[in-house]
């Protein structure tokens, strides 16, 4: 509680009365300061009682018309005064002030005179940064009835506003341009289908989609076999999400990371719906982080969702290799140290050109052997070392570093670990249109070859993830052009 300017003026009058009493030696002048002091004390006690009454009740309530919005969308903060307290608030000359979070923009006056307001105050809000924000109770500054004292108190309730990033709405998850049979995000427990958890093998039947043939089992058993996938899993799950610099490729709100975040969030909800233990690992250009220990409680799932919501790409130190020329160069590198050594050994001539290439491929072999220093490889190996028993490893990444990914998956897939890769093809995230449709289609076919190469590894399933409209446009245009030739 603070004294106002009026209080100090009146206190000065009381002091002057006391001085006159001393000057004239007349006790009657003493009554002036005593009377003023008693009057001020009564005012203070009455004001204190009124403030206590307001703080113990609910004179003001606030709520949001929408407590979950997209970034840059508007919502409205509605503040209501309790009719039973309006006379007292008017008597106390109450002024309400809203102090928003720095990320919130209040599109109206921050201060409102409650004595002159109607029962409802509406404040349009807009939020520019994704996240969850607490809106504190509004502060109300009040003055005592005669204006001697004033106080500012938070009156009302706290509410929470969540802003989600603008994300893609039409996500393709599938293989070879075909969506998976079970709708993305909709899996029934204990139902066979083409979900994500590996199930039993069965013989191929006429009419089964060919992209569900398990070629490893087919080669081993001699007849075509289909692997069923179940929607429910009781295994411990480790989710690894790549958010390195190359994941920022794509239009705003539709980057690789936006799609990766959507898939990872859905997988989190999927695990939460089945009470599956889930761990999260985030891979950046220079470190690995995240709540790595799998758990199955509600607070843990919320923490993972928030980690994914706050996820951004690392600052880019050099342009990511997303151009078509760079992707072609990446595809030309050996896929493993064995490939590199075989290429080096095949250069058996003794001319200068062969000697140069032998040295080059020998260096590449050493580079492949040093993949343990790569963030993704390191993340996978660390998480698998922490697990005991069967586990399901889910990797969400793109196809920029194909050799690294292939070596990582091969090292991770074991009889105790099934690996699922959600892979974002770079060709679908070029910000330019498909000027050379044949070249773009060639890149997509090359990506599909790489995806199949991943799936050729035992206990590995790989799905493509990307914008459905761009993939459909690419495939439809290519089909039309070839049909007219």
CSV table of C-alpha atoms in Angstrom, one decimal:
chain,number,residue,atom,x,y,z
A,1,UNK,CA,0.0,0.0,0.0
A,2,UNK,CA,1.3,3.4,-1.0
A,3,UNK,CA,0.3,6.9,0.2
A,4,UNK,CA,-0.9,9.2,-2.5
A,5,UNK,CA,0.0,12.9,-3.1
A,6,UNK,CA,-3.2,13.9,-1.4
A,7,UNK,CA,-2.1,12.0,1.8
A,8,UNK,CA,1.2,14.0,1.9
A,9,UNK,CA,-0.7,17.3,1.5
A,10,UNK,CA,-3.0,16.5,4.4
A,11,UNK,CA,0.0,15.2,6.4
A,12,UNK,CA,1.7,18.5,5.8
A,13,UNK,CA,-1.4,20.4,7.2
A,14,UNK,CA,-1.3,18.2,10.3
A,15,UNK,CA,2.4,19.0,10.8
A,16,UNK,CA,1.6,22.7,10.4
A,17,UNK,CA,-1.1,22.4,13.1
A,18,UNK,CA,1.4,20.7,15.5
A,19,UNK,CA,3.9,23.5,14.8
A,20,UNK,CA,1.3,26.2,15.6
A,21,UNK,CA,0.5,24.4,18.9
A,22,UNK,CA,4.1,24.6,19.9
A,23,UNK,CA,4.4,28.2,18.7
A,24,UNK,CA,1.4,29.6,20.6
A,25,UNK,CA,1.4,27.1,23.4
A,26,UNK,CA,-2.3,26.4,22.8
A,27,UNK,CA,-3.4,22.8,23.2
A,28,UNK,CA,-6.4,23.5,20.9
A,29,UNK,CA,-4.0,23.4,17.9
A,30,UNK,CA,-3.0,19.9,18.9
A,31,UNK,CA,-6.4,18.7,17.9
A,32,UNK,CA,-5.7,19.4,14.2
A,33,UNK,CA,-2.8,16.8,13.8
A,34,UNK,CA,-4.6,14.3,16.0
A,35,UNK,CA,-7.8,14.6,14.1
A,36,UNK,CA,-6.1,14.3,10.7
A,37,UNK,CA,-4.1,11.2,12.0
A,38,UNK,CA,-7.2,9.4,13.2
A,39,UNK,CA,-9.0,10.2,10.0
A,40,UNK,CA,-6.1,8.8,7.9
A,41,UNK,CA,-5.8,5.7,10.1
A,42,UNK,CA,-9.5,4.9,9.6
A,43,UNK,CA,-9.2,5.4,5.9
A,44,UNK,CA,-6.2,3.0,5.8
A,45,UNK,CA,-7.9,0.3,7.9
A,46,UNK,CA,-11.1,0.6,5.7
A,47,UNK,CA,-9.0,0.3,2.5
A,48,UNK,CA,-7.1,-2.7,3.8
A,49,UNK,CA,-10.3,-4.5,4.6
A,50,UNK,CA,-11.7,-3.8,1.1
A,51,UNK,CA,-8.5,-5.1,-0.5
A,52,UNK,CA,-8.6,-8.2,1.6
A,53,UNK,CA,-12.2,-8.8,0.6
A,54,UNK,CA,-11.4,-8.5,-3.1
A,55,UNK,CA,-8.3,-10.7,-2.9
A,56,UNK,CA,-10.2,-13.5,-1.2
A,57,UNK,CA,-13.1,-13.5,-3.7
A,58,UNK,CA,-13.2,-13.6,-7.5
A,59,UNK,CA,-14.0,-10.0,-8.6
A,60,UNK,CA,-12.5,-10.6,-12.1
A,61,UNK,CA,-12.3,-13.6,-14.4
A,62,UNK,CA,-10.4,-13.9,-17.7
A,63,UNK,CA,-10.7,-16.5,-20.5
A,64,UNK,CA,-9.6,-17.0,-24.1
A,65,UNK,CA,-12.1,-17.5,-26.9
A,66,UNK,CA,-9.5,-20.0,-28.3
A,67,UNK,CA,-6.7,-21.3,-26.1
A,68,UNK,CA,-4.9,-23.0,-29.0
A,69,UNK,CA,-4.1,-21.1,-32.2
A,70,UNK,CA,-1.7,-21.2,-35.1
A,71,UNK,CA,1.2,-18.7,-35.2
A,72,UNK,CA,0.0,-15.2,-36.3
A,73,UNK,CA,-3.6,-16.2,-35.8
A,74,UNK,CA,-5.7,-14.0,-33.5
A,75,UNK,CA,-7.7,-14.9,-30.3
A,76,UNK,CA,-9.5,-12.8,-27.8
A,77,UNK,CA,-8.9,-12.4,-24.1
A,78,UNK,CA,-12.2,-11.7,-22.4
A,79,UNK,CA,-12.1,-10.1,-19.0
A,80,UNK,CA,-15.3,-10.0,-16.9
A,81,UNK,CA,-16.1,-8.3,-13.6
A,82,UNK,CA,-18.3,-9.9,-11.1
A,83,UNK,CA,-21.5,-7.8,-10.8
A,84,UNK,CA,-21.4,-8.2,-7.0
A,85,UNK,CA,-18.1,-6.4,-6.8
A,86,UNK,CA,-18.7,-3.7,-9.4
A,87,UNK,CA,-19.9,-1.1,-6.8
A,88,UNK,CA,-16.8,-1.6,-4.7
A,89,UNK,CA,-14.5,-1.5,-7.8
A,90,UNK,CA,-16.2,1.7,-8.8
A,91,UNK,CA,-15.8,3.2,-5.3
A,92,UNK,CA,-12.1,2.3,-5.3
A,93,UNK,CA,-11.6,4.0,-8.7
A,94,UNK,CA,-10.1,0.7,-10.1
A,95,UNK,CA,-8.0,0.7,-13.2
A,96,UNK,CA,-7.2,-2.6,-14.9
A,97,UNK,CA,-3.9,-3.1,-16.7
A,98,UNK,CA,-2.9,-6.1,-18.9
A,99,UNK,CA,0.8,-6.8,-19.2
A,100,UNK,CA,1.2,-9.3,-22.0
A,101,UNK,CA,4.1,-11.7,-22.6
A,102,UNK,CA,6.7,-10.2,-25.1
A,103,UNK,CA,5.6,-12.7,-27.7
A,104,UNK,CA,2.0,-11.6,-27.5
A,105,UNK,CA,0.6,-8.5,-29.3
A,106,UNK,CA,-2.4,-6.9,-27.6
A,107,UNK,CA,-4.4,-5.1,-30.4
A,108,UNK,CA,-6.2,-2.8,-28.0
A,109,UNK,CA,-5.5,-0.4,-25.0
A,110,UNK,CA,-3.7,-2.1,-22.1
A,111,UNK,CA,-5.5,0.0,-19.5
A,112,UNK,CA,-9.2,0.1,-18.7
A,113,UNK,CA,-11.1,2.2,-16.2
A,114,UNK,CA,-13.4,-0.4,-14.5
A,115,UNK,CA,-15.7,2.4,-13.2
A,116,UNK,CA,-16.5,3.4,-16.8
A,117,UNK,CA,-16.5,-0.1,-18.4
A,118,UNK,CA,-19.3,-2.5,-19.1
A,119,UNK,CA,-19.2,-6.0,-17.6
A,120,UNK,CA,-17.0,-7.4,-20.5
A,121,UNK,CA,-13.6,-6.2,-21.7
A,122,UNK,CA,-12.4,-7.8,-25.0
A,123,UNK,CA,-8.7,-7.7,-25.9
A,124,UNK,CA,-7.7,-9.1,-29.3
A,125,UNK,CA,-4.4,-11.0,-29.0
A,126,UNK,CA,-2.0,-12.2,-31.7
A,127,UNK,CA,1.1,-14.4,-31.1
A,128,UNK,CA,4.1,-14.5,-33.4
A,129,UNK,CA,6.2,-17.3,-31.8
A,130,UNK,CA,5.2,-21.0,-31.4
A,131,UNK,CA,5.0,-22.1,-27.8
A,132,UNK,CA,2.9,-22.3,-24.6
A,133,UNK,CA,2.4,-19.0,-22.8
A,134,UNK,CA,0.9,-18.2,-19.4
A,135,UNK,CA,-1.2,-15.1,-19.3
A,136,UNK,CA,-1.0,-13.7,-15.8
A,137,UNK,CA,-4.0,-12.3,-13.9
A,138,UNK,CA,-4.6,-8.6,-14.8
A,139,UNK,CA,-3.3,-6.1,-12.3
A,140,UNK,CA,-5.9,-3.7,-10.8
A,141,UNK,CA,-4.7,-0.4,-9.3
A,142,UNK,CA,-7.2,0.9,-6.7
A,143,UNK,CA,-7.5,4.0,-4.5
A,144,UNK,CA,-9.1,4.4,-1.2
A,145,UNK,CA,-12.4,6.2,-1.1
A,146,UNK,CA,-10.9,9.6,-0.2
A,147,UNK,CA,-7.8,9.1,-2.3
A,148,UNK,CA,-5.2,8.9,0.5
A,149,UNK,CA,-3.9,5.4,-0.4
A,150,UNK,CA,-3.5,3.2,-3.5
A,151,UNK,CA,-2.5,-0.4,-4.2
A,152,UNK,CA,-2.0,-2.6,-7.2
A,153,UNK,CA,-3.0,-6.3,-6.9
A,154,UNK,CA,-3.3,-9.2,-9.4
A,155,UNK,CA,-7.0,-10.0,-9.4
A,156,UNK,CA,-8.4,-12.9,-11.4
A,157,UNK,CA,-7.3,-16.2,-12.8
A,158,UNK,CA,-4.3,-17.2,-14.9
A,159,UNK,CA,-4.9,-18.8,-18.3
A,160,UNK,CA,-2.7,-20.5,-20.9
A,161,UNK,CA,-2.4,-19.8,-24.6
A,162,UNK,CA,-0.7,-22.3,-26.9
A,163,UNK,CA,0.5,-21.3,-30.4
A,164,UNK,CA,1.3,-24.1,-32.7
A,165,UNK,CA,3.5,-23.6,-35.8
A,166,UNK,CA,1.9,-23.5,-39.2
A,167,UNK,CA,2.4,-27.0,-40.4
A,168,UNK,CA,1.6,-28.9,-43.5
A,169,UNK,CA,-1.9,-30.3,-43.7
A,170,UNK,CA,-1.6,-32.9,-46.5
A,171,UNK,CA,1.2,-35.2,-45.5
A,172,UNK,CA,2.1,-38.2,-47.7
A,173,UNK,CA,3.5,-41.3,-45.9
A,174,UNK,CA,4.0,-44.3,-48.0
A,175,UNK,CA,6.3,-46.2,-50.4
A,176,UNK,CA,6.9,-45.8,-54.1
A,177,UNK,CA,4.4,-42.9,-54.4
A,178,UNK,CA,1.6,-44.9,-52.8
A,179,UNK,CA,0.2,-44.1,-49.4
A,180,UNK,CA,0.3,-46.7,-46.7
A,181,UNK,CA,-2.9,-48.7,-46.5
A,182,UNK,CA,-3.9,-47.5,-42.9
A,183,UNK,CA,-4.5,-43.8,-42.8
A,184,UNK,CA,-1.7,-41.8,-41.3
A,185,UNK,CA,-2.5,-41.2,-37.7
A,186,UNK,CA,-5.3,-43.8,-37.5
A,187,UNK,CA,-4.2,-47.3,-36.4
A,188,UNK,CA,-6.5,-49.7,-34.5
A,189,UNK,CA,-4.9,-51.8,-31.8
A,190,UNK,CA,-4.5,-55.5,-32.6
A,191,UNK,CA,-5.5,-55.0,-36.2
A,192,UNK,CA,-3.3,-56.4,-39.0
A,193,UNK,CA,-2.4,-54.0,-41.8
A,194,UNK,CA,0.4,-51.9,-43.1
A,195,UNK,CA,1.0,-49.9,-39.9
A,196,UNK,CA,4.5,-49.4,-38.5
A,197,UNK,CA,5.1,-52.2,-36.1
A,198,UNK,CA,6.4,-55.4,-37.7
A,199,UNK,CA,4.1,-58.4,-37.5
A,200,UNK,CA,4.0,-61.9,-39.0
A,201,UNK,CA,4.9,-63.2,-42.5
A,202,UNK,CA,2.3,-64.8,-44.7
A,203,UNK,CA,2.3,-66.0,-48.3
A,204,UNK,CA,1.5,-63.6,-51.1
A,205,UNK,CA,-2.1,-63.7,-52.3
A,206,UNK,CA,-3.3,-62.3,-55.6
A,207,UNK,CA,-4.4,-58.7,-55.2
A,208,UNK,CA,-1.9,-57.9,-52.4
A,209,UNK,CA,0.1,-54.7,-53.1
A,210,UNK,CA,3.6,-55.6,-54.4
A,211,UNK,CA,5.2,-53.0,-52.3
A,212,UNK,CA,4.4,-55.0,-49.2
A,213,UNK,CA,6.4,-58.0,-50.4
A,214,UNK,CA,9.2,-58.9,-47.9
A,215,UNK,CA,12.0,-59.6,-50.4
A,216,UNK,CA,14.4,-60.9,-47.8
A,217,UNK,CA,11.9,-63.5,-46.7
A,218,UNK,CA,10.9,-64.2,-50.4
A,219,UNK,CA,14.5,-64.9,-51.3
A,220,UNK,CA,15.0,-67.0,-48.2
A,221,UNK,CA,11.9,-69.1,-48.6
A,222,UNK,CA,11.6,-69.3,-52.4
A,223,UNK,CA,8.0,-68.0,-52.6
A,224,UNK,CA,6.6,-64.5,-52.4
A,225,UNK,CA,5.8,-63.5,-48.8
A,226,UNK,CA,4.0,-60.5,-47.3
A,227,UNK,CA,4.9,-59.0,-44.0
A,228,UNK,CA,1.9,-57.8,-42.0
A,229,UNK,CA,2.3,-54.8,-39.7
A,230,UNK,CA,0.4,-54.5,-36.5
A,231,UNK,CA,-0.8,-51.2,-35.1
A,232,UNK,CA,0.1,-52.1,-31.6
A,233,UNK,CA,3.5,-52.7,-30.1
A,234,UNK,CA,4.6,-53.4,-26.6
A,235,UNK,CA,8.3,-52.7,-27.3
A,236,UNK,CA,10.4,-49.9,-25.9
A,237,UNK,CA,10.5,-47.2,-28.6
A,238,UNK,CA,13.4,-44.8,-29.3
A,239,UNK,CA,12.4,-41.8,-31.5
A,240,UNK,CA,15.3,-40.0,-33.2
A,241,UNK,CA,14.6,-36.8,-35.0
A,242,UNK,CA,17.1,-35.0,-37.2
A,243,UNK,CA,17.0,-31.2,-37.1
A,244,UNK,CA,20.3,-30.4,-38.8
A,245,UNK,CA,20.7,-27.4,-41.2
A,246,UNK,CA,19.5,-29.3,-44.3
A,247,UNK,CA,16.1,-29.8,-42.6
A,248,UNK,CA,15.2,-26.1,-43.1
A,249,UNK,CA,14.8,-26.7,-46.9
A,250,UNK,CA,11.4,-25.8,-48.2
A,251,UNK,CA,8.8,-23.0,-48.1
A,252,UNK,CA,7.9,-21.4,-44.8
A,253,UNK,CA,5.7,-23.7,-42.8
A,254,UNK,CA,6.4,-26.6,-45.2
A,255,UNK,CA,10.1,-27.3,-44.6
A,256,UNK,CA,11.5,-30.7,-44.1
A,257,UNK,CA,11.6,-30.0,-40.4
A,258,UNK,CA,7.9,-29.1,-40.4
A,259,UNK,CA,7.0,-32.5,-41.9
A,260,UNK,CA,9.4,-34.3,-39.6
A,261,UNK,CA,7.9,-32.6,-36.6
A,262,UNK,CA,4.4,-33.7,-37.7
A,263,UNK,CA,5.4,-37.3,-38.1
A,264,UNK,CA,7.3,-37.3,-34.8
A,265,UNK,CA,4.3,-35.7,-33.0
A,266,UNK,CA,2.0,-38.3,-34.4
A,267,UNK,CA,4.3,-41.1,-33.3
A,268,UNK,CA,4.3,-39.6,-29.8
A,269,UNK,CA,0.5,-39.5,-29.7
A,270,UNK,CA,0.5,-43.1,-31.1
A,271,UNK,CA,2.8,-44.3,-28.3
A,272,UNK,CA,0.8,-42.4,-25.7
A,273,UNK,CA,-2.4,-44.0,-26.9
A,274,UNK,CA,-0.9,-47.4,-26.3
A,275,UNK,CA,1.0,-46.5,-23.1
A,276,UNK,CA,4.3,-47.5,-24.8
A,277,UNK,CA,7.6,-46.4,-23.3
A,278,UNK,CA,9.0,-43.7,-25.6
A,279,UNK,CA,12.3,-41.9,-25.6
A,280,UNK,CA,13.3,-38.9,-27.8
A,281,UNK,CA,16.7,-38.0,-29.2
A,282,UNK,CA,17.3,-34.8,-31.2
A,283,UNK,CA,20.2,-34.7,-33.6
A,284,UNK,CA,21.7,-31.3,-34.5
A,285,UNK,CA,24.9,-30.5,-36.5
A,286,UNK,CA,27.1,-30.5,-33.4
A,287,UNK,CA,25.4,-32.4,-30.6
A,288,UNK,CA,22.8,-34.9,-29.5
A,289,UNK,CA,20.1,-34.0,-26.9
A,290,UNK,CA,16.7,-34.9,-25.6
A,291,UNK,CA,14.9,-36.8,-22.9
A,292,UNK,CA,16.5,-40.1,-23.9
A,293,UNK,CA,15.2,-42.5,-21.2
A,294,UNK,CA,11.9,-44.1,-22.4
A,295,UNK,CA,8.9,-43.6,-20.1
A,296,UNK,CA,5.2,-44.1,-20.5
A,297,UNK,CA,3.7,-41.4,-18.1
A,298,UNK,CA,1.6,-38.5,-19.3
A,299,UNK,CA,4.1,-35.9,-18.1
A,300,UNK,CA,6.8,-37.6,-20.2
A,301,UNK,CA,4.7,-37.5,-23.3
A,302,UNK,CA,3.9,-33.8,-22.7
A,303,UNK,CA,7.6,-33.1,-22.4
A,304,UNK,CA,8.4,-34.8,-25.7
A,305,UNK,CA,5.6,-32.9,-27.5
A,306,UNK,CA,6.9,-29.6,-26.1
A,307,UNK,CA,10.5,-30.6,-27.2
A,308,UNK,CA,9.1,-31.2,-30.7
A,309,UNK,CA,7.1,-28.0,-30.7
A,310,UNK,CA,10.1,-25.9,-29.8
A,311,UNK,CA,12.3,-27.7,-32.4
A,312,UNK,CA,14.2,-25.5,-34.9
A,313,UNK,CA,17.1,-26.1,-37.3
A,314,UNK,CA,20.6,-25.2,-36.2
A,315,UNK,CA,22.2,-22.0,-37.7
A,316,UNK,CA,23.5,-22.8,-41.1
A,317,UNK,CA,27.3,-22.6,-41.3
A,318,UNK,CA,27.4,-23.6,-45.0
A,319,UNK,CA,24.7,-24.2,-47.6
A,320,UNK,CA,23.1,-27.6,-47.2
A,321,UNK,CA,23.6,-29.9,-50.1
A,322,UNK,CA,20.1,-29.8,-51.4
A,323,UNK,CA,20.7,-28.8,-55.0
A,324,UNK,CA,20.3,-31.4,-57.6
A,325,UNK,CA,24.0,-31.3,-58.5
A,326,UNK,CA,25.0,-31.9,-54.8
A,327,UNK,CA,22.5,-34.7,-54.4
A,328,UNK,CA,23.9,-36.4,-57.5
A,329,UNK,CA,27.4,-36.0,-56.1
A,330,UNK,CA,26.2,-37.5,-52.9
A,331,UNK,CA,24.7,-40.5,-54.7
A,332,UNK,CA,28.0,-41.1,-56.5
A,333,UNK,CA,30.0,-41.7,-53.3
A,334,UNK,CA,30.5,-45.3,-52.1
A,335,UNK,CA,27.8,-46.5,-49.8
A,336,UNK,CA,30.1,-48.4,-47.4
A,337,UNK,CA,33.8,-48.9,-46.6
A,338,UNK,CA,33.6,-52.3,-48.4
A,339,UNK,CA,32.4,-50.5,-51.5
A,340,UNK,CA,35.2,-48.0,-51.3
A,341,UNK,CA,37.9,-50.6,-50.8
A,342,UNK,CA,36.5,-52.7,-53.7
A,343,UNK,CA,36.7,-49.7,-56.0
A,344,UNK,CA,40.2,-48.9,-54.8
A,345,UNK,CA,41.3,-52.5,-55.4
A,346,UNK,CA,39.8,-52.5,-58.9
A,347,UNK,CA,42.1,-49.7,-60.0
A,348,UNK,CA,45.0,-52.0,-60.7
A,349,UNK,CA,46.8,-50.0,-63.4
A,350,UNK,CA,49.9,-48.0,-62.5
A,351,UNK,CA,49.2,-44.8,-64.4
A,352,UNK,CA,48.9,-41.4,-62.6
A,353,UNK,CA,45.1,-41.3,-62.9
A,354,UNK,CA,44.7,-44.8,-61.3
A,355,UNK,CA,47.1,-43.9,-58.5
A,356,UNK,CA,45.1,-40.7,-57.7
A,357,UNK,CA,41.8,-42.6,-57.6
A,358,UNK,CA,43.2,-45.3,-55.5
A,359,UNK,CA,44.3,-42.7,-52.9
A,360,UNK,CA,40.9,-41.0,-53.1
A,361,UNK,CA,38.9,-44.2,-52.5
A,362,UNK,CA,41.2,-45.3,-49.7
A,363,UNK,CA,40.5,-42.0,-48.0
A,364,UNK,CA,36.8,-42.5,-48.5
A,365,UNK,CA,37.0,-46.0,-46.9
A,366,UNK,CA,38.6,-44.4,-43.9
A,367,UNK,CA,35.9,-41.7,-43.8
A,368,UNK,CA,33.2,-44.4,-43.9
A,369,UNK,CA,34.9,-46.2,-41.0
A,370,UNK,CA,34.8,-43.0,-39.0
A,371,UNK,CA,31.0,-42.6,-39.2
A,372,UNK,CA,30.9,-43.1,-35.5
A,373,UNK,CA,31.8,-39.4,-35.3
A,374,UNK,CA,28.6,-38.5,-37.3
A,375,UNK,CA,25.8,-37.1,-35.1
A,376,UNK,CA,23.1,-39.5,-36.4
A,377,UNK,CA,25.3,-42.6,-36.1
A,378,UNK,CA,26.4,-41.5,-32.7
A,379,UNK,CA,22.8,-40.9,-31.6
A,380,UNK,CA,21.6,-44.3,-32.7
A,381,UNK,CA,24.5,-46.2,-31.2
A,382,UNK,CA,24.2,-44.4,-27.9
A,383,UNK,CA,20.5,-45.0,-27.6
A,384,UNK,CA,20.8,-48.7,-28.5
A,385,UNK,CA,23.5,-49.1,-25.9
A,386,UNK,CA,21.1,-47.7,-23.3
A,387,UNK,CA,18.4,-50.2,-24.2
A,388,UNK,CA,18.0,-53.7,-23.0
A,389,UNK,CA,15.9,-56.3,-24.7
A,390,UNK,CA,13.8,-55.8,-27.8
A,391,UNK,CA,13.3,-52.2,-29.0
A,392,UNK,CA,11.8,-50.3,-31.9
A,393,UNK,CA,14.1,-47.6,-33.3
A,394,UNK,CA,12.3,-44.9,-35.3
A,395,UNK,CA,14.5,-42.4,-37.3
A,396,UNK,CA,13.0,-39.3,-38.9
A,397,UNK,CA,15.5,-37.7,-41.3
A,398,UNK,CA,16.0,-36.7,-44.9
A,399,UNK,CA,18.1,-38.2,-47.8
A,400,UNK,CA,20.8,-35.6,-47.8
A,401,UNK,CA,23.4,-37.9,-46.2
A,402,UNK,CA,22.6,-41.2,-47.7
A,403,UNK,CA,25.8,-43.0,-47.1
A,404,UNK,CA,25.7,-42.0,-43.4
A,405,UNK,CA,22.1,-43.1,-43.1
A,406,UNK,CA,22.7,-46.4,-44.8
A,407,UNK,CA,25.6,-47.3,-42.5
A,408,UNK,CA,23.6,-46.1,-39.5
A,409,UNK,CA,20.7,-48.3,-40.3
A,410,UNK,CA,22.8,-51.3,-41.1
A,411,UNK,CA,24.6,-51.0,-37.8
A,412,UNK,CA,21.4,-50.5,-35.8
A,413,UNK,CA,19.2,-53.4,-37.3
A,414,UNK,CA,19.7,-56.5,-35.2
A,415,UNK,CA,17.5,-59.4,-34.1
A,416,UNK,CA,16.6,-57.4,-31.0
A,417,UNK,CA,16.0,-54.1,-32.8
A,418,UNK,CA,13.5,-53.3,-35.6
A,419,UNK,CA,14.2,-50.1,-37.4
A,420,UNK,CA,11.7,-47.8,-39.1
A,421,UNK,CA,12.9,-44.9,-41.1
A,422,UNK,CA,10.7,-41.9,-42.1
A,423,UNK,CA,12.6,-40.4,-45.0
A,424,UNK,CA,12.0,-37.0,-46.6
A,425,UNK,CA,13.1,-36.9,-50.3
A,426,UNK,CA,14.9,-33.7,-51.0
A,427,UNK,CA,13.5,-33.5,-54.6
A,428,UNK,CA,10.0,-32.8,-53.1
A,429,UNK,CA,11.3,-29.8,-51.1
A,430,UNK,CA,13.0,-27.8,-53.8
A,431,UNK,CA,11.6,-24.3,-53.6
A,432,UNK,CA,11.7,-24.1,-57.4
A,433,UNK,CA,9.1,-25.7,-59.6
A,434,UNK,CA,9.8,-28.8,-61.6
A,435,UNK,CA,11.2,-27.1,-64.6
A,436,UNK,CA,12.8,-30.3,-65.9
A,437,UNK,CA,10.2,-32.8,-65.0
A,438,UNK,CA,12.2,-35.8,-66.3
A,439,UNK,CA,15.2,-34.8,-64.2
A,440,UNK,CA,13.0,-34.4,-61.1
A,441,UNK,CA,11.4,-37.8,-61.8
A,442,UNK,CA,14.8,-39.3,-62.2
A,443,UNK,CA,15.8,-38.0,-58.8
A,444,UNK,CA,12.6,-39.3,-57.3
A,445,UNK,CA,13.2,-42.8,-58.8
A,446,UNK,CA,16.8,-42.6,-57.5
A,447,UNK,CA,15.4,-41.8,-54.1
A,448,UNK,CA,13.0,-44.7,-54.3
A,449,UNK,CA,16.0,-47.0,-55.2
A,450,UNK,CA,17.7,-45.8,-52.1
A,451,UNK,CA,14.6,-46.3,-49.9
A,452,UNK,CA,14.4,-49.9,-51.2
A,453,UNK,CA,18.1,-50.3,-50.5
A,454,UNK,CA,17.3,-49.4,-46.9
A,455,UNK,CA,14.5,-51.9,-46.8
A,456,UNK,CA,16.8,-54.6,-48.2
A,457,UNK,CA,18.5,-54.5,-44.8
A,458,UNK,CA,17.0,-57.1,-42.4
A,459,UNK,CA,14.5,-55.8,-39.9
A,460,UNK,CA,14.3,-52.3,-41.6
A,461,UNK,CA,11.2,-50.6,-43.0
A,462,UNK,CA,11.5,-47.2,-44.7
A,463,UNK,CA,8.6,-44.9,-45.6
A,464,UNK,CA,8.7,-41.7,-47.7
A,465,UNK,CA,7.3,-38.6,-46.2
A,466,UNK,CA,6.6,-35.4,-48.1
A,467,UNK,CA,4.0,-33.0,-49.5
A,468,UNK,CA,1.3,-35.0,-51.1
A,469,UNK,CA,0.4,-32.4,-53.7
A,470,UNK,CA,4.0,-32.1,-55.0
A,471,UNK,CA,4.5,-35.9,-55.2
A,472,UNK,CA,1.1,-36.3,-57.0
A,473,UNK,CA,1.9,-33.5,-59.4
A,474,UNK,CA,5.3,-35.0,-60.2
A,475,UNK,CA,4.0,-38.5,-60.8
A,476,UNK,CA,0.9,-37.3,-62.7
A,477,UNK,CA,2.9,-35.0,-65.0
A,478,UNK,CA,5.4,-37.7,-65.7
A,479,UNK,CA,2.7,-40.2,-66.5
A,480,UNK,CA,0.9,-37.8,-68.8
A,481,UNK,CA,4.0,-36.9,-70.7
A,482,UNK,CA,5.0,-40.5,-71.2
A,483,UNK,CA,1.4,-41.4,-72.3
A,484,UNK,CA,1.5,-38.8,-75.0
A,485,UNK,CA,4.9,-39.9,-76.4
